[in-house]
Amino acid sequence: MAVRLVFFGRQGAGKGTQSNRLSAHYGAPHISTGDMLRVAVANATPIGLEAKSYMDSGQLVPDEVMLGVVEERLAAPDVAEHGFLLDGFPRTVVQADALGRFVAIDVAIDLQVPEDVVLERISSRRVCQNCGRIYSTEAPPASGWTCDTCGGEVVQRADDTPDAVAERLAAYANETQPTIDWYASAGVLVSVDGLGSLEEVTERLIVAIDARLAG
Ligand code: AMP
């Protein structure tokens, strides 16, 4: 069965981690636009060069750039077969509208975590530069700052600085919250409490998504 999910949550809400777990559960590819852009920046592609300054300062990359990136990814055969779990897209009503013209969304998830909790999580977050696996200063890799999965270097994200984080939270409130409201009006939004252990939150998400998929 192909499921088409979009996943909302503030930076640090656990969206990336939970998306990976849900992707394994539903067999749908996890498509993170943030991860795709970070790869483009690391490879200095034209899109990466255009996106870098926006990303470093915590601003949104322009819609037309994002639409090109996502449309190309959604045209891949694994998406036709298994659907997708979109993480970090859409972030604006323009993006949601464009996505809706391209494909119908089964469920939009809003993973809710209060702002004071995400601020705390972001300051301790560390990420594998190579595969994107997420760690924290409290739960580091087994050996030094080397990724347990791929051996890549685990670092703090360039945009996890206080100024960029403030900018990203403002963009979330101003641009992304109206996008979430847009899905609520369309009747496909489920809101899930993001506090608790990894396993508890995953279980809660699966129950909420399955209920919605069952109609
Ligand atoms: P993320 O890893 O999802 O927090 O994304 C990191 C950064 O990539 C964001 O702060 C934006 O600069 C950029 N970005 C990722 N997805 C989008 C999107 N859908 N629209 C605009 N900018 C995006």
JSON list of C-alpha atoms and ligand atoms in Angstrom, two decimals:
[
{"chain": "A", "resi": 1, "resn": "MET", "atom": "CA", "xyz": [0.00, 0.00, 0.00]},
{"chain": "A", "resi": 2, "resn": "ALA", "atom": "CA", "xyz": [1.32, 3.47, -0.88]},
{"chain": "A", "resi": 3, "resn": "VAL", "atom": "CA", "xyz": [0.83, 6.08, 1.85]},
{"chain": "A", "resi": 4, "resn": "ARG", "atom": "CA", "xyz": [1.33, 9.77, 1.23]},
{"chain": "A", "resi": 5, "resn": "LEU", "atom": "CA", "xyz": [2.16, 11.62, 4.43]},
{"chain": "A", "resi": 6, "resn": "VAL", "atom": "CA", "xyz": [3.40, 15.11, 5.20]},
{"chain": "A", "resi": 7, "resn": "PHE", "atom": "CA", "xyz": [4.98, 15.71, 8.57]},
{"chain": "A", "resi": 8, "resn": "PHE", "atom": "CA", "xyz": [4.95, 19.03, 10.46]},
{"chain": "A", "resi": 9, "resn": "GLY", "atom": "CA", "xyz": [6.67, 19.93, 13.70]},
{"chain": "A", "resi": 10, "resn": "ARG", "atom": "CA", "xyz": [8.89, 22.70, 14.98]},
{"chain": "A", "resi": 11, "resn": "GLN", "atom": "CA", "xyz": [12.64, 22.35, 14.55]},
{"chain": "A", "resi": 12, "resn": "GLY", "atom": "CA", "xyz": [13.70, 19.93, 17.28]},
{"chain": "A", "resi": 13, "resn": "ALA", "atom": "CA", "xyz": [10.26, 18.36, 17.72]},
{"chain": "A", "resi": 14, "resn": "GLY", "atom": "CA", "xyz": [11.68, 14.96, 16.74]},
{"chain": "A", "resi": 15, "resn": "LYS", "atom": "CA", "xyz": [10.33, 15.04, 13.20]},
{"chain": "A", "resi": 16, "resn": "GLY", "atom": "CA", "xyz": [13.49, 13.63, 11.57]},
{"chain": "A", "resi": 17, "resn": "THR", "atom": "CA", "xyz": [13.84, 10.77, 14.05]},
{"chain": "A", "resi": 18, "resn": "GLN", "atom": "CA", "xyz": [10.15, 9.89, 14.00]},
{"chain": "A", "resi": 19, "resn": "SER", "atom": "CA", "xyz": [10.01, 10.14, 10.20]},
{"chain": "A", "resi": 20, "resn": "ASN", "atom": "CA", "xyz": [12.73, 7.51, 9.95]},
{"chain": "A", "resi": 21, "resn": "ARG", "atom": "CA", "xyz": [10.81, 5.20, 12.25]},
{"chain": "A", "resi": 22, "resn": "LEU", "atom": "CA", "xyz": [7.52, 5.75, 10.41]},
{"chain": "A", "resi": 23, "resn": "SER", "atom": "CA", "xyz": [9.24, 5.27, 7.07]},
{"chain": "A", "resi": 24, "resn": "ALA", "atom": "CA", "xyz": [10.42, 1.83, 8.25]},
{"chain": "A", "resi": 25, "resn": "HIS", "atom": "CA", "xyz": [6.94, 1.01, 9.56]},
{"chain": "A", "resi": 26, "resn": "TYR", "atom": "CA", "xyz": [4.97, 2.02, 6.46]},
{"chain": "A", "resi": 27, "resn": "GLY", "atom": "CA", "xyz": [7.64, 1.16, 3.89]},
{"chain": "A", "resi": 28, "resn": "ALA", "atom": "CA", "xyz": [7.39, 4.62, 2.34]},
{"chain": "A", "resi": 29, "resn": "PRO", "atom": "CA", "xyz": [10.57, 6.58, 1.55]},
{"chain": "A", "resi": 30, "resn": "HIS", "atom": "CA", "xyz": [11.48, 9.33, 4.01]},
{"chain": "A", "resi": 31, "resn": "ILE", "atom": "CA", "xyz": [12.00, 12.50, 1.98]},
{"chain": "A", "resi": 32, "resn": "SER", "atom": "CA", "xyz": [13.57, 15.28, 4.02]},
{"chain": "A", "resi": 33, "resn": "THR", "atom": "CA", "xyz": [14.02, 18.49, 2.06]},
{"chain": "A", "resi": 34, "resn": "GLY", "atom": "CA", "xyz": [16.47, 19.74, 4.73]},
{"chain": "A", "resi": 35, "resn": "ASP", "atom": "CA", "xyz": [18.64, 16.62, 4.24]},
{"chain": "A", "resi": 36, "resn": "MET", "atom": "CA", "xyz": [18.42, 16.95, 0.45]},
{"chain": "A", "resi": 37, "resn": "LEU", "atom": "CA", "xyz": [19.51, 20.58, 0.63]},
{"chain": "A", "resi": 38, "resn": "ARG", "atom": "CA", "xyz": [22.38, 19.78, 3.01]},
{"chain": "A", "resi": 39, "resn": "VAL", "atom": "CA", "xyz": [23.66, 17.18, 0.51]},
{"chain": "A", "resi": 40, "resn": "ALA", "atom": "CA", "xyz": [23.34, 19.78, -2.28]},
{"chain": "A", "resi": 41, "resn": "VAL", "atom": "CA", "xyz": [25.32, 22.30, -0.18]},
{"chain": "A", "resi": 42, "resn": "ALA", "atom": "CA", "xyz": [28.02, 19.72, 0.64]},
{"chain": "A", "resi": 43, "resn": "ASN", "atom": "CA", "xyz": [28.33, 18.87, -3.08]},
{"chain": "A", "resi": 44, "resn": "ALA", "atom": "CA", "xyz": [28.27, 22.57, -4.07]},
{"chain": "A", "resi": 45, "resn": "THR", "atom": "CA", "xyz": [25.58, 21.95, -6.71]},
{"chain": "A", "resi": 46, "resn": "PRO", "atom": "CA", "xyz": [23.83, 25.01, -8.23]},
{"chain": "A", "resi": 47, "resn": "ILE", "atom": "CA", "xyz": [20.85, 24.46, -5.90]},
{"chain": "A", "resi": 48, "resn": "GLY", "atom": "CA", "xyz": [23.17, 24.01, -2.92]},
{"chain": "A", "resi": 49, "resn": "LEU", "atom": "CA", "xyz": [25.00, 27.25, -3.73]},
{"chain": "A", "resi": 50, "resn": "GLU", "atom": "CA", "xyz": [21.69, 29.10, -3.99]},
{"chain": "A", "resi": 51, "resn": "ALA", "atom": "CA", "xyz": [20.24, 27.58, -0.80]},
{"chain": "A", "resi": 52, "resn": "LYS", "atom": "CA", "xyz": [23.24, 27.90, 1.52]},
{"chain": "A", "resi": 53, "resn": "SER", "atom": "CA", "xyz": [22.90, 31.49, 2.70]},
{"chain": "A", "resi": 54, "resn": "TYR", "atom": "CA", "xyz": [19.17, 31.09, 3.38]},
{"chain": "A", "resi": 55, "resn": "MET", "atom": "CA", "xyz": [19.79, 27.91, 5.33]},
{"chain": "A", "resi": 56, "resn": "ASP", "atom": "CA", "xyz": [22.68, 29.26, 7.39]},
{"chain": "A", "resi": 57, "resn": "SER", "atom": "CA", "xyz": [20.62, 32.24, 8.51]},
{"chain": "A", "resi": 58, "resn": "GLY", "atom": "CA", "xyz": [17.52, 30.14, 9.23]},
{"chain": "A", "resi": 59, "resn": "GLN", "atom": "CA", "xyz": [15.42, 31.64, 6.42]},
{"chain": "A", "resi": 60, "resn": "LEU", "atom": "CA", "xyz": [13.25, 29.64, 4.06]},
{"chain": "A", "resi": 61, "resn": "VAL", "atom": "CA", "xyz": [14.70, 28.81, 0.65]},
{"chain": "A", "resi": 62, "resn": "PRO", "atom": "CA", "xyz": [12.50, 30.39, -2.08]},
{"chain": "A", "resi": 63, "resn": "ASP", "atom": "CA", "xyz": [9.42, 28.39, -3.09]},
{"chain": "A", "resi": 64, "resn": "GLU", "atom": "CA", "xyz": [10.40, 28.03, -6.75]},
{"chain": "A", "resi": 65, "resn": "VAL", "atom": "CA", "xyz": [13.70, 26.37, -5.80]},
{"chain": "A", "resi": 66, "resn": "MET", "atom": "CA", "xyz": [11.95, 24.00, -3.40]},
{"chain": "A", "resi": 67, "resn": "LEU", "atom": "CA", "xyz": [9.24, 23.05, -5.86]},
{"chain": "A", "resi": 68, "resn": "GLY", "atom": "CA", "xyz": [11.86, 21.98, -8.41]},
{"chain": "A", "resi": 69, "resn": "VAL", "atom": "CA", "xyz": [13.70, 19.86, -5.82]},
{"chain": "A", "resi": 70, "resn": "VAL", "atom": "CA", "xyz": [10.55, 18.11, -4.58]},
{"chain": "A", "resi": 71, "resn": "GLU", "atom": "CA", "xyz": [8.89, 17.52, -7.93]},
{"chain": "A", "resi": 72, "resn": "GLU", "atom": "CA", "xyz": [11.99, 15.78, -9.21]},
{"chain": "A", "resi": 73, "resn": "ARG", "atom": "CA", "xyz": [12.16, 13.53, -6.12]},
{"chain": "A", "resi": 74, "resn": "LEU", "atom": "CA", "xyz": [8.45, 12.68, -6.22]},
{"chain": "A", "resi": 75, "resn": "ALA", "atom": "CA", "xyz": [8.80, 11.55, -9.84]},
{"chain": "A", "resi": 76, "resn": "ALA", "atom": "CA", "xyz": [11.10, 8.66, -8.77]},
{"chain": "A", "resi": 77, "resn": "PRO", "atom": "CA", "xyz": [9.78, 5.07, -9.09]},
{"chain": "A", "resi": 78, "resn": "ASP", "atom": "CA", "xyz": [9.96, 4.27, -5.33]},
{"chain": "A", "resi": 79, "resn": "VAL", "atom": "CA", "xyz": [7.42, 7.05, -4.69]},
{"chain": "A", "resi": 80, "resn": "ALA", "atom": "CA", "xyz": [4.99, 5.66, -7.28]},
{"chain": "A", "resi": 81, "resn": "GLU", "atom": "CA", "xyz": [5.23, 2.26, -5.64]},
{"chain": "A", "resi": 82, "resn": "HIS", "atom": "CA", "xyz": [5.38, 3.07, -1.92]},
{"chain": "A", "resi": 83, "resn": "GLY", "atom": "CA", "xyz": [4.20, 6.67, -1.50]},
{"chain": "A", "resi": 84, "resn": "PHE", "atom": "CA", "xyz": [6.24, 9.05, 0.68]},
{"chain": "A", "resi": 85, "resn": "LEU", "atom": "CA", "xyz": [6.76, 10.60, 4.02]},
{"chain": "A", "resi": 86, "resn": "LEU", "atom": "CA", "xyz": [7.61, 14.24, 3.42]},
{"chain": "A", "resi": 87, "resn": "ASP", "atom": "CA", "xyz": [9.58, 15.87, 6.24]},
{"chain": "A", "resi": 88, "resn": "GLY", "atom": "CA", "xyz": [10.14, 19.62, 6.03]},
{"chain": "A", "resi": 89, "resn": "PHE", "atom": "CA", "xyz": [7.95, 20.17, 2.97]},
{"chain": "A", "resi": 90, "resn": "PRO", "atom": "CA", "xyz": [5.60, 21.93, 2.42]},
{"chain": "A", "resi": 91, "resn": "ARG", "atom": "CA", "xyz": [6.53, 24.84, 4.66]},
{"chain": "A", "resi": 92, "resn": "THR", "atom": "CA", "xyz": [4.42, 27.54, 2.97]},
{"chain": "A", "resi": 93, "resn": "VAL", "atom": "CA", "xyz": [0.87, 27.65, 1.63]},
{"chain": "A", "resi": 94, "resn": "VAL", "atom": "CA", "xyz": [2.31, 28.17, -1.88]},
{"chain": "A", "resi": 95, "resn": "GLN", "atom": "CA", "xyz": [4.25, 24.90, -1.52]},
{"chain": "A", "resi": 96, "resn": "ALA", "atom": "CA", "xyz": [1.20, 23.03, -0.13]},
{"chain": "A", "resi": 97, "resn": "ASP", "atom": "CA", "xyz": [-0.96, 24.27, -2.96]},
{"chain": "A", "resi": 98, "resn": "ALA", "atom": "CA", "xyz": [1.63, 23.23, -5.58]},
{"chain": "A", "resi": 99, "resn": "LEU", "atom": "CA", "xyz": [2.03, 19.79, -3.94]},
{"chain": "A", "resi": 100, "resn": "GLY", "atom": "CA", "xyz": [-1.74, 19.32, -3.93]},
{"chain": "A", "resi": 101, "resn": "ARG", "atom": "CA", "xyz": [-1.87, 19.87, -7.69]},
{"chain": "A", "resi": 102, "resn": "PHE", "atom": "CA", "xyz": [0.74, 17.18, -8.12]},
{"chain": "A", "resi": 103, "resn": "VAL", "atom": "CA", "xyz": [-0.50, 14.48, -5.73]},
{"chain": "A", "resi": 104, "resn": "ALA", "atom": "CA", "xyz": [-3.23, 13.88, -3.12]},
{"chain": "A", "resi": 105, "resn": "ILE", "atom": "CA", "xyz": [-2.09, 13.74, 0.53]},
{"chain": "A", "resi": 106, "resn": "ASP", "atom": "CA", "xyz": [-3.58, 11.03, 2.77]},
{"chain": "A", "resi": 107, "resn": "VAL", "atom": "CA", "xyz": [-2.56, 12.47, 6.13]},
{"chain": "A", "resi": 108, "resn": "ALA", "atom": "CA", "xyz": [-0.81, 15.60, 7.40]},
{"chain": "A", "resi": 109, "resn": "ILE", "atom": "CA", "xyz": [0.71, 15.13, 10.86]},
{"chain": "A", "resi": 110, "resn": "ASP", "atom": "CA", "xyz": [1.41, 17.93, 13.31]},
{"chain": "A", "resi": 111, "resn": "LEU", "atom": "CA", "xyz": [3.88, 16.72, 15.94]},
{"chain": "A", "resi": 112, "resn": "GLN", "atom": "CA", "xyz": [3.40, 19.13, 18.81]},
{"chain": "A", "resi": 113, "resn": "VAL", "atom": "CA", "xyz": [6.22, 20.01, 21.22]},
{"chain": "A", "resi": 114, "resn": "PRO", "atom": "CA", "xyz": [6.31, 23.28, 23.22]},
{"chain": "A", "resi": 115, "resn": "GLU", "atom": "CA", "xyz": [8.85, 25.93, 22.21]},
{"chain": "A", "resi": 116, "resn": "ASP", "atom": "CA", "xyz": [10.88, 25.79, 25.46]},
{"chain": "A", "resi": 117, "resn": "VAL", "atom": "CA", "xyz": [11.42, 22.04, 24.98]},
{"chain": "A", "resi": 118, "resn": "VAL", "atom": "CA", "xyz": [12.56, 22.35, 21.35]},
{"chain": "A", "resi": 119, "resn": "LEU", "atom": "CA", "xyz": [15.01, 25.13, 22.26]},
{"chain": "A", "resi": 120, "resn": "GLU", "atom": "CA", "xyz": [16.61, 22.83, 24.83]},
{"chain": "A", "resi": 121, "resn": "ARG", "atom": "CA", "xyz": [16.76, 19.92, 22.35]},
{"chain": "A", "resi": 122, "resn": "ILE", "atom": "CA", "xyz": [18.24, 21.98, 19.53]},
{"chain": "A", "resi": 123, "resn": "SER", "atom": "CA", "xyz": [21.12, 23.26, 21.67]},
{"chain": "A", "resi": 124, "resn": "SER", "atom": "CA", "xyz": [22.19, 19.67, 22.42]},
{"chain": "A", "resi": 125, "resn": "ARG", "atom": "CA", "xyz": [21.45, 18.24, 18.95]},
{"chain": "A", "resi": 126, "resn": "ARG", "atom": "CA", "xyz": [24.30, 16.75, 16.89]},
{"chain": "A", "resi": 127, "resn": "VAL", "atom": "CA", "xyz": [23.96, 15.29, 13.37]},
{"chain": "A", "resi": 128, "resn": "CYS", "atom": "CA", "xyz": [26.00, 12.94, 11.19]},
{"chain": "A", "resi": 129, "resn": "GLN", "atom": "CA", "xyz": [27.32, 15.03, 8.32]},
{"chain": "A", "resi": 130, "resn": "ASN", "atom": "CA", "xyz": [27.21, 12.00, 6.05]},
{"chain": "A", "resi": 131, "resn": "CYS", "atom": "CA", "xyz": [23.94, 10.10, 6.66]},
{"chain": "A", "resi": 132, "resn": "GLY", "atom": "CA", "xyz": [21.96, 12.61, 8.72]},
{"chain": "A", "resi": 133, "resn": "ARG", "atom": "CA", "xyz": [21.52, 10.35, 11.78]},
{"chain": "A", "resi": 134, "resn": "ILE", "atom": "CA", "xyz": [20.58, 12.45, 14.77]},
{"chain": "A", "resi": 135, "resn": "TYR", "atom": "CA", "xyz": [22.38, 12.33, 18.16]},
{"chain": "A", "resi": 136, "resn": "SER", "atom": "CA", "xyz": [22.56, 14.64, 21.15]},
{"chain": "A", "resi": 137, "resn": "THR", "atom": "CA", "xyz": [25.18, 15.59, 23.73]},
{"chain": "A", "resi": 138, "resn": "GLU", "atom": "CA", "xyz": [23.23, 13.35, 26.15]},
{"chain": "A", "resi": 139, "resn": "ALA", "atom": "CA", "xyz": [23.02, 10.44, 23.67]},
{"chain": "A", "resi": 140, "resn": "PRO", "atom": "CA", "xyz": [26.24, 10.62, 21.60]},
{"chain": "A", "resi": 141, "resn": "PRO", "atom": "CA", "xyz": [27.65, 7.94, 19.26]},
{"chain": "A", "resi": 142, "resn": "ALA", "atom": "CA", "xyz": [29.34, 4.96, 20.95]},
{"chain": "A", "resi": 143, "resn": "SER", "atom": "CA", "xyz": [32.84, 6.10, 20.01]},
{"chain": "A", "resi": 144, "resn": "GLY", "atom": "CA", "xyz": [33.84, 9.78, 19.91]},
{"chain": "A", "resi": 145, "resn": "TRP", "atom": "CA", "xyz": [31.87, 11.88, 17.40]},
{"chain": "A", "resi": 146, "resn": "THR", "atom": "CA", "xyz": [31.87, 9.16, 14.74]},
{"chain": "A", "resi": 147, "resn": "CYS", "atom": "CA", "xyz": [28.50, 7.96, 13.47]},
{"chain": "A", "resi": 148, "resn": "ASP", "atom": "CA", "xyz": [27.51, 4.46, 14.66]},
{"chain": "A", "resi": 149, "resn": "THR", "atom": "CA", "xyz": [25.71, 3.82, 11.36]},
{"chain": "A", "resi": 150, "resn": "CYS", "atom": "CA", "xyz": [28.12, 5.04, 8.68]},
{"chain": "A", "resi": 151, "resn": "GLY", "atom": "CA", "xyz": [31.32, 6.24, 10.37]},
{"chain": "A", "resi": 152, "resn": "GLY", "atom": "CA", "xyz": [30.70, 9.86, 9.26]},
{"chain": "A", "resi": 153, "resn": "GLU", "atom": "CA", "xyz": [31.61, 12.84, 11.40]},
{"chain": "A", "resi": 154, "resn": "VAL", "atom": "CA", "xyz": [28.92, 13.92, 13.90]},
{"chain": "A", "resi": 155, "resn": "VAL", "atom": "CA", "xyz": [28.69, 17.71, 14.26]},
{"chain": "A", "resi": 156, "resn": "GLN", "atom": "CA", "xyz": [26.40, 20.56, 15.32]},
{"chain": "A", "resi": 157, "resn": "ARG", "atom": "CA", "xyz": [24.31, 21.84, 12.40]},
{"chain": "A", "resi": 158, "resn": "ALA", "atom": "CA", "xyz": [25.44, 25.20, 11.00]},
{"chain": "A", "resi": 159, "resn": "ASP", "atom": "CA", "xyz": [21.90, 26.52, 11.56]},
{"chain": "A", "resi": 160, "resn": "ASP", "atom": "CA", "xyz": [21.53, 25.30, 15.14]},
{"chain": "A", "resi": 161, "resn": "THR", "atom": "CA", "xyz": [22.96, 28.61, 16.41]},
{"chain": "A", "resi": 162, "resn": "PRO", "atom": "CA", "xyz": [20.75, 30.88, 18.61]},
{"chain": "A", "resi": 163, "resn": "ASP", "atom": "CA", "xyz": [20.17, 33.53, 15.88]},
{"chain": "A", "resi": 164, "resn": "ALA", "atom": "CA", "xyz": [19.34, 31.02, 13.14]},
{"chain": "A", "resi": 165, "resn": "VAL", "atom": "CA", "xyz": [17.11, 29.04, 15.49]},
{"chain": "A", "resi": 166, "resn": "ALA", "atom": "CA", "xyz": [15.14, 32.21, 16.36]},
{"chain": "A", "resi": 167, "resn": "GLU", "atom": "CA", "xyz": [14.76, 32.93, 12.64]},
{"chain": "A", "resi": 168, "resn": "ARG", "atom": "CA", "xyz": [13.58, 29.38, 11.93]},
{"chain": "A", "resi": 169, "resn": "LEU", "atom": "CA", "xyz": [11.02, 29.46, 14.73]},
{"chain": "A", "resi": 170, "resn": "ALA", "atom": "CA", "xyz": [9.72, 32.79, 13.38]},
{"chain": "A", "resi": 171, "resn": "ALA", "atom": "CA", "xyz": [9.43, 31.31, 9.87]},
{"chain": "A", "resi": 172, "resn": "TYR", "atom": "CA", "xyz": [7.58, 28.37, 11.39]},
{"chain": "A", "resi": 173, "resn": "ALA", "atom": "CA", "xyz": [5.06, 30.65, 13.11]},
{"chain": "A", "resi": 174, "resn": "ASN", "atom": "CA", "xyz": [4.61, 33.01, 10.15]},
{"chain": "A", "resi": 175, "resn": "GLU", "atom": "CA", "xyz": [4.74, 30.63, 7.17]},
{"chain": "A", "resi": 176, "resn": "THR", "atom": "CA", "xyz": [4.35, 27.05, 8.31]},
{"chain": "A", "resi": 177, "resn": "GLN", "atom": "CA", "xyz": [1.56, 27.42, 10.89]},
{"chain": "A", "resi": 178, "resn": "PRO", "atom": "CA", "xyz": [-0.77, 28.81, 8.16]},
{"chain": "A", "resi": 179, "resn": "THR", "atom": "CA", "xyz": [0.20, 25.77, 6.05]},
{"chain": "A", "resi": 180, "resn": "ILE", "atom": "CA", "xyz": [-0.82, 23.45, 8.89]},
{"chain": "A", "resi": 181, "resn": "ASP", "atom": "CA", "xyz": [-4.11, 25.36, 9.19]},
{"chain": "A", "resi": 182, "resn": "TRP", "atom": "CA", "xyz": [-4.57, 24.85, 5.43]},
{"chain": "A", "resi": 183, "resn": "TYR", "atom": "CA", "xyz": [-4.42, 21.05, 5.89]},
{"chain": "A", "resi": 184, "resn": "ALA", "atom": "CA", "xyz": [-6.76, 21.29, 8.89]},
{"chain": "A", "resi": 185, "resn": "SER", "atom": "CA", "xyz": [-9.32, 23.06, 6.67]},
{"chain": "A", "resi": 186, "resn": "ALA", "atom": "CA", "xyz": [-8.87, 20.30, 4.09]},
{"chain": "A", "resi": 187, "resn": "GLY", "atom": "CA", "xyz": [-9.76, 17.73, 6.79]},
{"chain": "A", "resi": 188, "resn": "VAL", "atom": "CA", "xyz": [-6.53, 15.69, 6.60]},
{"chain": "A", "resi": 189, "resn": "LEU", "atom": "CA", "xyz": [-4.66, 16.99, 9.67]},
{"chain": "A", "resi": 190, "resn": "VAL", "atom": "CA", "xyz": [-3.95, 14.89, 12.76]},
{"chain": "A", "resi": 191, "resn": "SER", "atom": "CA", "xyz": [-2.23, 16.50, 15.77]},
{"chain": "A", "resi": 192, "resn": "VAL", "atom": "CA", "xyz": [-0.06, 14.29, 17.96]},
{"chain": "A", "resi": 193, "resn": "ASP", "atom": "CA", "xyz": [1.61, 15.06, 21.29]},
{"chain": "A", "resi": 194, "resn": "GLY", "atom": "CA", "xyz": [5.39, 14.81, 20.71]},
{"chain": "A", "resi": 195, "resn": "LEU", "atom": "CA", "xyz": [6.40, 14.57, 24.39]},
{"chain": "A", "resi": 196, "resn": "GLY", "atom": "CA", "xyz": [7.47, 11.22, 25.80]},
{"chain": "A", "resi": 197, "resn": "SER", "atom": "CA", "xyz": [9.90, 8.44, 24.90]},
{"chain": "A", "resi": 198, "resn": "LEU", "atom": "CA", "xyz": [10.79, 7.72, 21.26]},
{"chain": "A", "resi": 199, "resn": "GLU", "atom": "CA", "xyz": [8.73, 4.53, 21.35]},
{"chain": "A", "resi": 200, "resn": "GLU", "atom": "CA", "xyz": [5.69, 6.17, 22.97]},
{"chain": "A", "resi": 201, "resn": "VAL", "atom": "CA", "xyz": [5.63, 8.94, 20.38]},
{"chain": "A", "resi": 202, "resn": "THR", "atom": "CA", "xyz": [6.03, 6.49, 17.47]},
{"chain": "A", "resi": 203, "resn": "GLU", "atom": "CA", "xyz": [3.18, 4.36, 18.80]},
{"chain": "A", "resi": 204, "resn": "ARG", "atom": "CA", "xyz": [0.96, 7.43, 19.21]},
{"chain": "A", "resi": 205, "resn": "LEU", "atom": "CA", "xyz": [1.77, 8.52, 15.64]},
{"chain": "A", "resi": 206, "resn": "ILE", "atom": "CA", "xyz": [0.98, 5.10, 14.16]},
{"chain": "A", "resi": 207, "resn": "VAL", "atom": "CA", "xyz": [-2.35, 4.91, 15.99]},
{"chain": "A", "resi": 208, "resn": "ALA", "atom": "CA", "xyz": [-3.31, 8.41, 14.82]},
{"chain": "A", "resi": 209, "resn": "ILE", "atom": "CA", "xyz": [-2.19, 7.83, 11.22]},
{"chain": "A", "resi": 210, "resn": "ASP", "atom": "CA", "xyz": [-3.91, 4.43, 10.96]},
{"chain": "A", "resi": 211, "resn": "ALA", "atom": "CA", "xyz": [-7.15, 5.89, 12.32]},
{"chain": "A", "resi": 212, "resn": "ARG", "atom": "CA", "xyz": [-7.01, 8.61, 9.72]},
{"chain": "A", "resi": 213, "resn": "LEU", "atom": "CA", "xyz": [-6.11, 6.20, 6.89]},
{"chain": "A", "resi": 214, "resn": "ALA", "atom": "CA", "xyz": [-9.05, 3.99, 7.89]},
{"chain": "A", "resi": 215, "resn": "GLY", "atom": "CA", "xyz": [-11.17, 7.07, 7.27]},
{"chain": "B", "resi": 1, "resn": "AMP", "atom": "P1", "xyz": [15.28, 21.32, 8.15]},
{"chain": "B", "resi": 1, "resn": "AMP", "atom": "O1", "xyz": [16.37, 20.31, 8.20]},
{"chain": "B", "resi": 1, "resn": "AMP", "atom": "O2", "xyz": [13.96, 20.74, 7.71]},
{"chain": "B", "resi": 1, "resn": "AMP", "atom": "O3", "xyz": [15.16, 22.11, 9.44]},
{"chain": "B", "resi": 1, "resn": "AMP", "atom": "O4", "xyz": [15.67, 22.38, 6.99]},
{"chain": "B", "resi": 1, "resn": "AMP", "atom": "C1", "xyz": [16.86, 23.14, 7.10]},
{"chain": "B", "resi": 1, "resn": "AMP", "atom": "C2", "xyz": [16.74, 24.40, 6.27]},
{"chain": "B", "resi": 1, "resn": "AMP", "atom": "O5", "xyz": [16.54, 24.04, 4.89]},
{"chain": "B", "resi": 1, "resn": "AMP", "atom": "C3", "xyz": [15.56, 25.30, 6.61]},
{"chain": "B", "resi": 1, "resn": "AMP", "atom": "O6", "xyz": [15.84, 26.17, 7.71]},
{"chain": "B", "resi": 1, "resn": "AMP", "atom": "C4", "xyz": [15.41, 26.06, 5.30]},
{"chain": "B", "resi": 1, "resn": "AMP", "atom": "O7", "xyz": [16.40, 27.04, 5.14]},
{"chain": "B", "resi": 1, "resn": "AMP", "atom": "C5", "xyz": [15.66, 24.96, 4.27]},
{"chain": "B", "resi": 1, "resn": "AMP", "atom": "N1", "xyz": [14.43, 24.25, 3.88]},
{"chain": "B", "resi": 1, "resn": "AMP", "atom": "C6", "xyz": [14.15, 22.92, 4.04]},
{"chain": "B", "resi": 1, "resn": "AMP", "atom": "N2", "xyz": [12.94, 22.62, 3.57]},
{"chain": "B", "resi": 1, "resn": "AMP", "atom": "C7", "xyz": [12.42, 23.78, 3.08]},
{"chain": "B", "resi": 1, "resn": "AMP", "atom": "C8", "xyz": [11.18, 24.14, 2.48]},
{"chain": "B", "resi": 1, "resn": "AMP", "atom": "N3", "xyz": [10.21, 23.22, 2.27]},
{"chain": "B", "resi": 1, "resn": "AMP", "atom": "N4", "xyz": [11.00, 25.43, 2.13]},
{"chain": "B", "resi": 1, "resn": "AMP", "atom": "C9", "xyz": [11.95, 26.36, 2.30]},
{"chain": "B", "resi": 1, "resn": "AMP", "atom": "N5", "xyz": [13.12, 26.10, 2.90]},
{"chain": "B", "resi": 1, "resn": "AMP", "atom": "C10", "xyz": [13.37, 24.83, 3.28]}
]
